[in-house]
Amino acid sequence: MRIRRSEDRGSFKLDWLNAKYTFSFGEYYDANNMGFRDLRVINHDTISASGGFGKHPHQNMEIITFILRGELEHKDSLGNTEVIKPGMIQIMSAGKGILHSEFNPSPFNETELFQIWVTPNELGGKPSYSSFEFSNNIKTNTLNLIASNNSEDGVGLIKQNTEIYYVEMKDFEMSFEENSSYWVQMIEGSATIDNEEISNQDGVSIEFDNIKLSSKNAKALIFKF
């Protein structure tokens, strides 16, 4: 088990953007934090009112957006336009190439999100875009599956054998499977994992270890590899 403390993440600022980088990204380089398994990027972005990323290209990456608060307007070269909100997950499979832009459509309020990159299981594939609304199906103290590579799961579809879960914890305890690897990304609140305290925005990598996670009150994303 290895903990990536939120205060140790890389940072980047513009007049409209405050970004925290769990792994190396852009001009931020940390040889000890290049990713975990198929997980390449977790960027914690806060975007000012009317701010955003202009049109830019991507290739060969599964790009997942998880909104924490506010809204984000997506436009891409496939003709997709959508405003995503909390309780939704957006997945863009860049494949052989796609252009897109992402803006905060509000003239008043900030947008806060995780942008997550997962390496795909195929290169040069057909680009695609989708979104999945999960907010109406959330059960407390349950690993709620929100993305997988199995279309029969009825959740967001990614081109990699990675599962993404959202969990809202209230007096919660779970054990991780010893034959799998996990990344726990805290959203808010605090928890205990293998007798270590973790809290808001901390991340934890777990490899083939049957350790326990418990929390009185927290929210998190859990990636299973």
PDB file of C-alpha atoms in Angstrom:
ATOM      1  CA  MET A   1       0.000   0.000   0.000  1.00  0.00           C
ATOM      2  CA  ARG A   2       1.203   3.496  -0.845  1.00  0.00           C
ATOM      3  CA  ILE A   3      -0.525   6.767   0.054  1.00  0.00           C
ATOM      4  CA  ARG A   4      -0.371   9.792  -2.226  1.00  0.00           C
ATOM      5  CA  ARG A   5      -1.163  12.718   0.058  1.00  0.00           C
ATOM      6  CA  SER A   6      -3.189  15.543  -1.464  1.00  0.00           C
ATOM      7  CA  GLU A   7      -0.715  18.190  -0.303  1.00  0.00           C
ATOM      8  CA  ASP A   8       2.120  16.415  -2.154  1.00  0.00           C
ATOM      9  CA  ARG A   9       0.458  16.575  -5.577  1.00  0.00           C
ATOM     10  CA  GLY A  10       1.796  18.721  -8.388  1.00  0.00           C
ATOM     11  CA  SER A  11       0.085  22.034  -9.052  1.00  0.00           C
ATOM     12  CA  PHE A  12      -0.554  24.368 -11.955  1.00  0.00           C
ATOM     13  CA  LYS A  13      -2.392  27.699 -12.079  1.00  0.00           C
ATOM     14  CA  LEU A  14      -3.807  30.029 -14.700  1.00  0.00           C
ATOM     15  CA  ASP A  15      -6.134  32.957 -14.153  1.00  0.00           C
ATOM     16  CA  TRP A  16      -9.111  30.614 -14.744  1.00  0.00           C
ATOM     17  CA  LEU A  17      -7.650  27.265 -13.577  1.00  0.00           C
ATOM     18  CA  ASN A  18      -6.359  25.766 -10.343  1.00  0.00           C
ATOM     19  CA  ALA A  19      -5.113  22.227 -11.015  1.00  0.00           C
ATOM     20  CA  LYS A  20      -3.662  19.536  -8.773  1.00  0.00           C
ATOM     21  CA  TYR A  21      -1.869  16.593 -10.394  1.00  0.00           C
ATOM     22  CA  THR A  22      -1.733  13.168  -8.740  1.00  0.00           C
ATOM     23  CA  PHE A  23       0.633  11.898 -11.446  1.00  0.00           C
ATOM     24  CA  SER A  24       3.127  13.554 -13.794  1.00  0.00           C
ATOM     25  CA  PHE A  25       1.314  15.784 -16.262  1.00  0.00           C
ATOM     26  CA  GLY A  26       2.335  18.593 -18.614  1.00  0.00           C
ATOM     27  CA  GLU A  27       5.268  20.495 -17.143  1.00  0.00           C
ATOM     28  CA  TYR A  28       4.945  18.688 -13.803  1.00  0.00           C
ATOM     29  CA  TYR A  29       7.231  15.648 -13.670  1.00  0.00           C
ATOM     30  CA  ASP A  30       7.664  13.253 -10.766  1.00  0.00           C
ATOM     31  CA  ALA A  31       9.500  10.036 -11.593  1.00  0.00           C
ATOM     32  CA  ASN A  32       7.943   8.358  -8.549  1.00  0.00           C
ATOM     33  CA  ASN A  33       4.386   9.184  -9.636  1.00  0.00           C
ATOM     34  CA  MET A  34       3.929   8.331 -13.312  1.00  0.00           C
ATOM     35  CA  GLY A  35       0.637   6.490 -12.924  1.00  0.00           C
ATOM     36  CA  PHE A  36      -0.660   3.237 -11.479  1.00  0.00           C
ATOM     37  CA  ARG A  37      -1.523   0.176 -13.555  1.00  0.00           C
ATOM     38  CA  ASP A  38      -3.706   1.482 -16.436  1.00  0.00           C
ATOM     39  CA  LEU A  39      -4.384   4.730 -14.575  1.00  0.00           C
ATOM     40  CA  ARG A  40      -2.266   7.488 -16.096  1.00  0.00           C
ATOM     41  CA  VAL A  41      -3.841  10.790 -14.935  1.00  0.00           C
ATOM     42  CA  ILE A  42      -5.976  12.075 -12.076  1.00  0.00           C
ATOM     43  CA  ASN A  43      -6.188  15.840 -12.334  1.00  0.00           C
ATOM     44  CA  HIS A  44      -8.239  17.750  -9.786  1.00  0.00           C
ATOM     45  CA  ASP A  45      -9.311  20.893 -11.660  1.00  0.00           C
ATOM     46  CA  THR A  46     -11.174  23.946 -10.396  1.00  0.00           C
ATOM     47  CA  ILE A  47     -12.328  26.097 -13.320  1.00  0.00           C
ATOM     48  CA  SER A  48     -13.437  29.688 -12.848  1.00  0.00           C
ATOM     49  CA  ALA A  49     -16.756  30.995 -14.167  1.00  0.00           C
ATOM     50  CA  SER A  50     -16.735  31.017 -18.009  1.00  0.00           C
ATOM     51  CA  GLY A  51     -13.222  29.518 -18.058  1.00  0.00           C
ATOM     52  CA  GLY A  52     -12.140  26.382 -19.820  1.00  0.00           C
ATOM     53  CA  PHE A  53      -9.968  24.435 -22.208  1.00  0.00           C
ATOM     54  CA  GLY A  54     -10.134  25.485 -25.860  1.00  0.00           C
ATOM     55  CA  LYS A  55     -10.218  22.984 -28.702  1.00  0.00           C
ATOM     56  CA  HIS A  56      -7.279  20.569 -28.501  1.00  0.00           C
ATOM     57  CA  PRO A  57      -6.452  17.036 -29.712  1.00  0.00           C
ATOM     58  CA  HIS A  58      -6.125  13.661 -27.994  1.00  0.00           C
ATOM     59  CA  GLN A  59      -5.105  10.212 -29.201  1.00  0.00           C
ATOM     60  CA  ASN A  60      -5.134   6.713 -27.730  1.00  0.00           C
ATOM     61  CA  MET A  61      -6.500   7.503 -24.288  1.00  0.00           C
ATOM     62  CA  GLU A  62      -9.722   6.917 -22.345  1.00  0.00           C
ATOM     63  CA  ILE A  63     -10.556  10.349 -20.905  1.00  0.00           C
ATOM     64  CA  ILE A  64     -13.061  10.321 -18.067  1.00  0.00           C
ATOM     65  CA  THR A  65     -14.578  13.391 -16.423  1.00  0.00           C
ATOM     66  CA  PHE A  66     -16.197  13.204 -12.988  1.00  0.00           C
ATOM     67  CA  ILE A  67     -17.913  16.419 -11.858  1.00  0.00           C
ATOM     68  CA  LEU A  68     -17.667  17.319  -8.168  1.00  0.00           C
ATOM     69  CA  ARG A  69     -19.606  20.608  -8.352  1.00  0.00           C
ATOM     70  CA  GLY A  70     -20.809  22.955 -11.054  1.00  0.00           C
ATOM     71  CA  GLU A  71     -21.180  22.091 -14.735  1.00  0.00           C
ATOM     72  CA  LEU A  72     -18.937  21.471 -17.754  1.00  0.00           C
ATOM     73  CA  GLU A  73     -19.877  21.943 -21.414  1.00  0.00           C
ATOM     74  CA  HIS A  74     -18.265  19.445 -23.791  1.00  0.00           C
ATOM     75  CA  LYS A  75     -17.945  19.874 -27.573  1.00  0.00           C
ATOM     76  CA  ASP A  76     -15.985  17.589 -29.902  1.00  0.00           C
ATOM     77  CA  SER A  77     -15.096  16.941 -33.525  1.00  0.00           C
ATOM     78  CA  LEU A  78     -17.627  14.088 -33.700  1.00  0.00           C
ATOM     79  CA  GLY A  79     -20.409  16.649 -33.305  1.00  0.00           C
ATOM     80  CA  ASN A  80     -21.225  15.887 -29.678  1.00  0.00           C
ATOM     81  CA  THR A  81     -22.322  18.730 -27.395  1.00  0.00           C
ATOM     82  CA  GLU A  82     -23.356  18.110 -23.797  1.00  0.00           C
ATOM     83  CA  VAL A  83     -23.374  19.785 -20.403  1.00  0.00           C
ATOM     84  CA  ILE A  84     -22.356  17.351 -17.681  1.00  0.00           C
ATOM     85  CA  LYS A  85     -23.213  17.780 -14.010  1.00  0.00           C
ATOM     86  CA  PRO A  86     -22.600  16.087 -10.646  1.00  0.00           C
ATOM     87  CA  GLY A  87     -23.963  12.553 -10.715  1.00  0.00           C
ATOM     88  CA  MET A  88     -22.737  12.013 -14.285  1.00  0.00           C
ATOM     89  CA  ILE A  89     -19.583  10.482 -15.728  1.00  0.00           C
ATOM     90  CA  GLN A  90     -18.312  11.468 -19.172  1.00  0.00           C
ATOM     91  CA  ILE A  91     -16.129   9.125 -21.220  1.00  0.00           C
ATOM     92  CA  MET A  92     -14.265  10.117 -24.367  1.00  0.00           C
ATOM     93  CA  SER A  93     -12.380   7.338 -26.147  1.00  0.00           C
ATOM     94  CA  ALA A  94      -9.828   9.306 -28.151  1.00  0.00           C
ATOM     95  CA  GLY A  95      -8.799   6.374 -30.348  1.00  0.00           C
ATOM     96  CA  LYS A  96      -6.981   7.406 -33.530  1.00  0.00           C
ATOM     97  CA  GLY A  97      -7.734  11.063 -32.788  1.00  0.00           C
ATOM     98  CA  ILE A  98     -10.370  13.531 -31.606  1.00  0.00           C
ATOM     99  CA  LEU A  99     -10.624  17.274 -30.968  1.00  0.00           C
ATOM    100  CA  HIS A 100     -12.627  18.650 -28.074  1.00  0.00           C
ATOM    101  CA  SER A 101     -13.172  21.654 -25.833  1.00  0.00           C
ATOM    102  CA  GLU A 102     -14.381  21.841 -22.229  1.00  0.00           C
ATOM    103  CA  PHE A 103     -15.781  25.038 -20.702  1.00  0.00           C
ATOM    104  CA  ASN A 104     -17.562  26.073 -17.545  1.00  0.00           C
ATOM    105  CA  PRO A 105     -20.855  27.410 -18.941  1.00  0.00           C
ATOM    106  CA  SER A 106     -21.706  29.406 -15.812  1.00  0.00           C
ATOM    107  CA  PRO A 107     -20.877  33.127 -15.729  1.00  0.00           C
ATOM    108  CA  PHE A 108     -21.040  33.040 -11.920  1.00  0.00           C
ATOM    109  CA  ASN A 109     -20.019  29.686 -10.407  1.00  0.00           C
ATOM    110  CA  GLU A 110     -16.854  27.588 -10.350  1.00  0.00           C
ATOM    111  CA  THR A 111     -16.676  24.037 -11.687  1.00  0.00           C
ATOM    112  CA  GLU A 112     -14.689  21.397  -9.821  1.00  0.00           C
ATOM    113  CA  LEU A 113     -13.882  18.018 -11.340  1.00  0.00           C
ATOM    114  CA  PHE A 114     -11.587  15.047 -11.703  1.00  0.00           C
ATOM    115  CA  GLN A 115     -10.170  14.462 -15.161  1.00  0.00           C
ATOM    116  CA  ILE A 116      -9.002  10.866 -15.339  1.00  0.00           C
ATOM    117  CA  TRP A 117      -6.974   9.202 -18.082  1.00  0.00           C
ATOM    118  CA  VAL A 118      -6.845   5.433 -18.519  1.00  0.00           C
ATOM    119  CA  THR A 119      -4.639   3.813 -21.168  1.00  0.00           C
ATOM    120  CA  PRO A 120      -6.794   1.841 -23.650  1.00  0.00           C
ATOM    121  CA  ASN A 121      -6.478  -1.842 -24.497  1.00  0.00           C
ATOM    122  CA  GLU A 122      -6.212  -0.996 -28.199  1.00  0.00           C
ATOM    123  CA  LEU A 123      -4.430   1.721 -30.155  1.00  0.00           C
ATOM    124  CA  GLY A 124      -5.777   3.581 -33.163  1.00  0.00           C
ATOM    125  CA  GLY A 125      -9.385   2.638 -32.545  1.00  0.00           C
ATOM    126  CA  LYS A 126     -12.487   4.539 -33.560  1.00  0.00           C
ATOM    127  CA  PRO A 127     -13.015   7.630 -31.364  1.00  0.00           C
ATOM    128  CA  SER A 128     -16.269   7.827 -29.422  1.00  0.00           C
ATOM    129  CA  TYR A 129     -18.072   9.835 -26.761  1.00  0.00           C
ATOM    130  CA  SER A 130     -20.632   8.858 -24.142  1.00  0.00           C
ATOM    131  CA  SER A 131     -21.965   9.870 -20.756  1.00  0.00           C
ATOM    132  CA  PHE A 132     -23.674   7.962 -17.978  1.00  0.00           C
ATOM    133  CA  GLU A 133     -25.910   9.335 -15.231  1.00  0.00           C
ATOM    134  CA  PHE A 134     -25.590   7.325 -12.044  1.00  0.00           C
ATOM    135  CA  SER A 135     -27.010   9.635  -9.361  1.00  0.00           C
ATOM    136  CA  ASN A 136     -30.446   7.995  -9.239  1.00  0.00           C
ATOM    137  CA  ASN A 137     -29.004   4.532  -8.593  1.00  0.00           C
ATOM    138  CA  ILE A 138     -26.547   5.232  -5.782  1.00  0.00           C
ATOM    139  CA  LYS A 139     -26.749   3.029  -2.702  1.00  0.00           C
ATOM    140  CA  THR A 140     -24.927   4.048   0.473  1.00  0.00           C
ATOM    141  CA  ASN A 141     -22.184   1.695   1.708  1.00  0.00           C
ATOM    142  CA  THR A 142     -22.085  -0.062  -1.662  1.00  0.00           C
ATOM    143  CA  LEU A 143     -19.460  -0.093  -4.399  1.00  0.00           C
ATOM    144  CA  ASN A 144     -21.593   1.468  -7.129  1.00  0.00           C
ATOM    145  CA  LEU A 145     -20.151   0.526 -10.530  1.00  0.00           C
ATOM    146  CA  ILE A 146     -20.094   3.572 -12.824  1.00  0.00           C
ATOM    147  CA  ALA A 147     -17.680   2.480 -15.594  1.00  0.00           C
ATOM    148  CA  SER A 148     -16.348  -0.802 -17.002  1.00  0.00           C
ATOM    149  CA  ASN A 149     -15.410  -2.429 -20.308  1.00  0.00           C
ATOM    150  CA  ASN A 150     -18.509  -4.637 -20.330  1.00  0.00           C
ATOM    151  CA  SER A 151     -21.499  -3.168 -22.181  1.00  0.00           C
ATOM    152  CA  GLU A 152     -23.799  -5.602 -20.348  1.00  0.00           C
ATOM    153  CA  ASP A 153     -23.079  -3.788 -17.064  1.00  0.00           C
ATOM    154  CA  GLY A 154     -25.206  -0.865 -18.253  1.00  0.00           C
ATOM    155  CA  VAL A 155     -22.706   1.745 -17.039  1.00  0.00           C
ATOM    156  CA  GLY A 156     -20.120   4.011 -18.656  1.00  0.00           C
ATOM    157  CA  LEU A 157     -18.068   2.039 -21.187  1.00  0.00           C
ATOM    158  CA  ILE A 158     -14.259   2.248 -21.291  1.00  0.00           C
ATOM    159  CA  LYS A 159     -11.843   0.352 -23.527  1.00  0.00           C
ATOM    160  CA  GLN A 160      -9.798  -1.229 -20.761  1.00  0.00           C
ATOM    161  CA  ASN A 161     -10.238  -3.992 -18.210  1.00  0.00           C
ATOM    162  CA  THR A 162     -10.648  -1.468 -15.406  1.00  0.00           C
ATOM    163  CA  GLU A 163     -13.699  -0.970 -13.217  1.00  0.00           C
ATOM    164  CA  ILE A 164     -14.553   2.361 -11.599  1.00  0.00           C
ATOM    165  CA  TYR A 165     -16.775   2.509  -8.530  1.00  0.00           C
ATOM    166  CA  TYR A 166     -18.309   5.392  -6.600  1.00  0.00           C
ATOM    167  CA  VAL A 167     -18.941   4.875  -2.897  1.00  0.00           C
ATOM    168  CA  GLU A 168     -20.676   6.954  -0.232  1.00  0.00           C
ATOM    169  CA  MET A 169     -19.560   5.669   3.167  1.00  0.00           C
ATOM    170  CA  LYS A 170     -21.535   5.881   6.417  1.00  0.00           C
ATOM    171  CA  ASP A 171     -20.123   3.652   9.182  1.00  0.00           C
ATOM    172  CA  PHE A 172     -18.649   1.567   6.364  1.00  0.00           C
ATOM    173  CA  GLU A 173     -16.051  -1.202   6.243  1.00  0.00           C
ATOM    174  CA  MET A 174     -14.719  -3.302   3.371  1.00  0.00           C
ATOM    175  CA  SER A 175     -11.801  -5.600   2.572  1.00  0.00           C
ATOM    176  CA  PHE A 176      -9.947  -5.491  -0.736  1.00  0.00           C
ATOM    177  CA  GLU A 177      -9.534  -8.659  -2.791  1.00  0.00           C
ATOM    178  CA  GLU A 178      -6.039 -10.072  -2.496  1.00  0.00           C
ATOM    179  CA  ASN A 179      -5.894 -11.107  -6.166  1.00  0.00           C
ATOM    180  CA  SER A 180      -6.585  -7.596  -7.548  1.00  0.00           C
ATOM    181  CA  SER A 181      -5.053  -4.122  -7.504  1.00  0.00           C
ATOM    182  CA  TYR A 182      -6.903  -0.936  -6.532  1.00  0.00           C
ATOM    183  CA  TRP A 183      -6.608   2.811  -6.471  1.00  0.00           C
ATOM    184  CA  VAL A 184      -8.709   4.653  -3.884  1.00  0.00           C
ATOM    185  CA  GLN A 185      -9.296   8.330  -4.673  1.00  0.00           C
ATOM    186  CA  MET A 186     -10.848  10.193  -1.775  1.00  0.00           C
ATOM    187  CA  ILE A 187     -13.363  12.902  -2.689  1.00  0.00           C
ATOM    188  CA  GLU A 188     -14.330  14.192   0.737  1.00  0.00           C
ATOM    189  CA  GLY A 189     -14.394  13.076   4.353  1.00  0.00           C
ATOM    190  CA  SER A 190     -11.899  10.780   6.047  1.00  0.00           C
ATOM    191  CA  ALA A 191     -11.233   7.065   6.313  1.00  0.00           C
ATOM    192  CA  THR A 192      -8.829   4.536   7.789  1.00  0.00           C
ATOM    193  CA  ILE A 193      -6.963   2.091   5.568  1.00  0.00           C
ATOM    194  CA  ASP A 194      -4.606  -0.480   7.068  1.00  0.00           C
ATOM    195  CA  ASN A 195      -4.483   1.679  10.235  1.00  0.00           C
ATOM    196  CA  GLU A 196      -3.491   4.812   8.257  1.00  0.00           C
ATOM    197  CA  GLU A 197      -5.713   7.889   8.167  1.00  0.00           C
ATOM    198  CA  ILE A 198      -6.618   9.269   4.730  1.00  0.00           C
ATOM    199  CA  SER A 199      -8.780  12.262   3.955  1.00  0.00           C
ATOM    200  CA  ASN A 200     -10.036  14.737   1.364  1.00  0.00           C
ATOM    201  CA  GLN A 201      -8.337  14.197  -2.047  1.00  0.00           C
ATOM    202  CA  ASP A 202      -5.737  11.666  -0.835  1.00  0.00           C
ATOM    203  CA  GLY A 203      -5.070   8.692  -3.105  1.00  0.00           C
ATOM    204  CA  VAL A 204      -3.984   5.157  -2.207  1.00  0.00           C
ATOM    205  CA  SER A 205      -2.537   2.373  -4.359  1.00  0.00           C
ATOM    206  CA  ILE A 206      -3.131  -1.204  -3.229  1.00  0.00           C
ATOM    207  CA  GLU A 207      -1.540  -4.211  -4.920  1.00  0.00           C
ATOM    208  CA  PHE A 208      -2.606  -7.761  -4.093  1.00  0.00           C
ATOM    209  CA  ASP A 209      -3.200  -7.056  -0.419  1.00  0.00           C
ATOM    210  CA  ASN A 210      -6.220  -8.035   1.671  1.00  0.00           C
ATOM    211  CA  ILE A 211      -6.351  -4.840   3.739  1.00  0.00           C
ATOM    212  CA  LYS A 212      -9.382  -3.079   5.191  1.00  0.00           C
ATOM    213  CA  LEU A 213     -10.923   0.329   4.567  1.00  0.00           C
ATOM    214  CA  SER A 214     -13.338   1.886   7.045  1.00  0.00           C
ATOM    215  CA  SER A 215     -15.025   5.258   7.350  1.00  0.00           C
ATOM    216  CA  LYS A 216     -17.640   7.034   9.435  1.00  0.00           C
ATOM    217  CA  ASN A 217     -18.452   9.502   6.657  1.00  0.00           C
ATOM    218  CA  ALA A 218     -16.704   9.857   3.278  1.00  0.00           C
ATOM    219  CA  LYS A 219     -17.039   9.731  -0.500  1.00  0.00           C
ATOM    220  CA  ALA A 220     -14.518   8.134  -2.849  1.00  0.00           C
ATOM    221  CA  LEU A 221     -13.811   6.663  -6.253  1.00  0.00           C
ATOM    222  CA  ILE A 222     -12.335   3.164  -6.290  1.00  0.00           C
ATOM    223  CA  PHE A 223     -10.556   1.805  -9.367  1.00  0.00           C
ATOM    224  CA  LYS A 224     -10.162  -1.964  -9.681  1.00  0.00           C
ATOM    225  CA  PHE A 225      -7.536  -3.429 -12.019  1.00  0.00           C
TER     226      PHE A 225
END
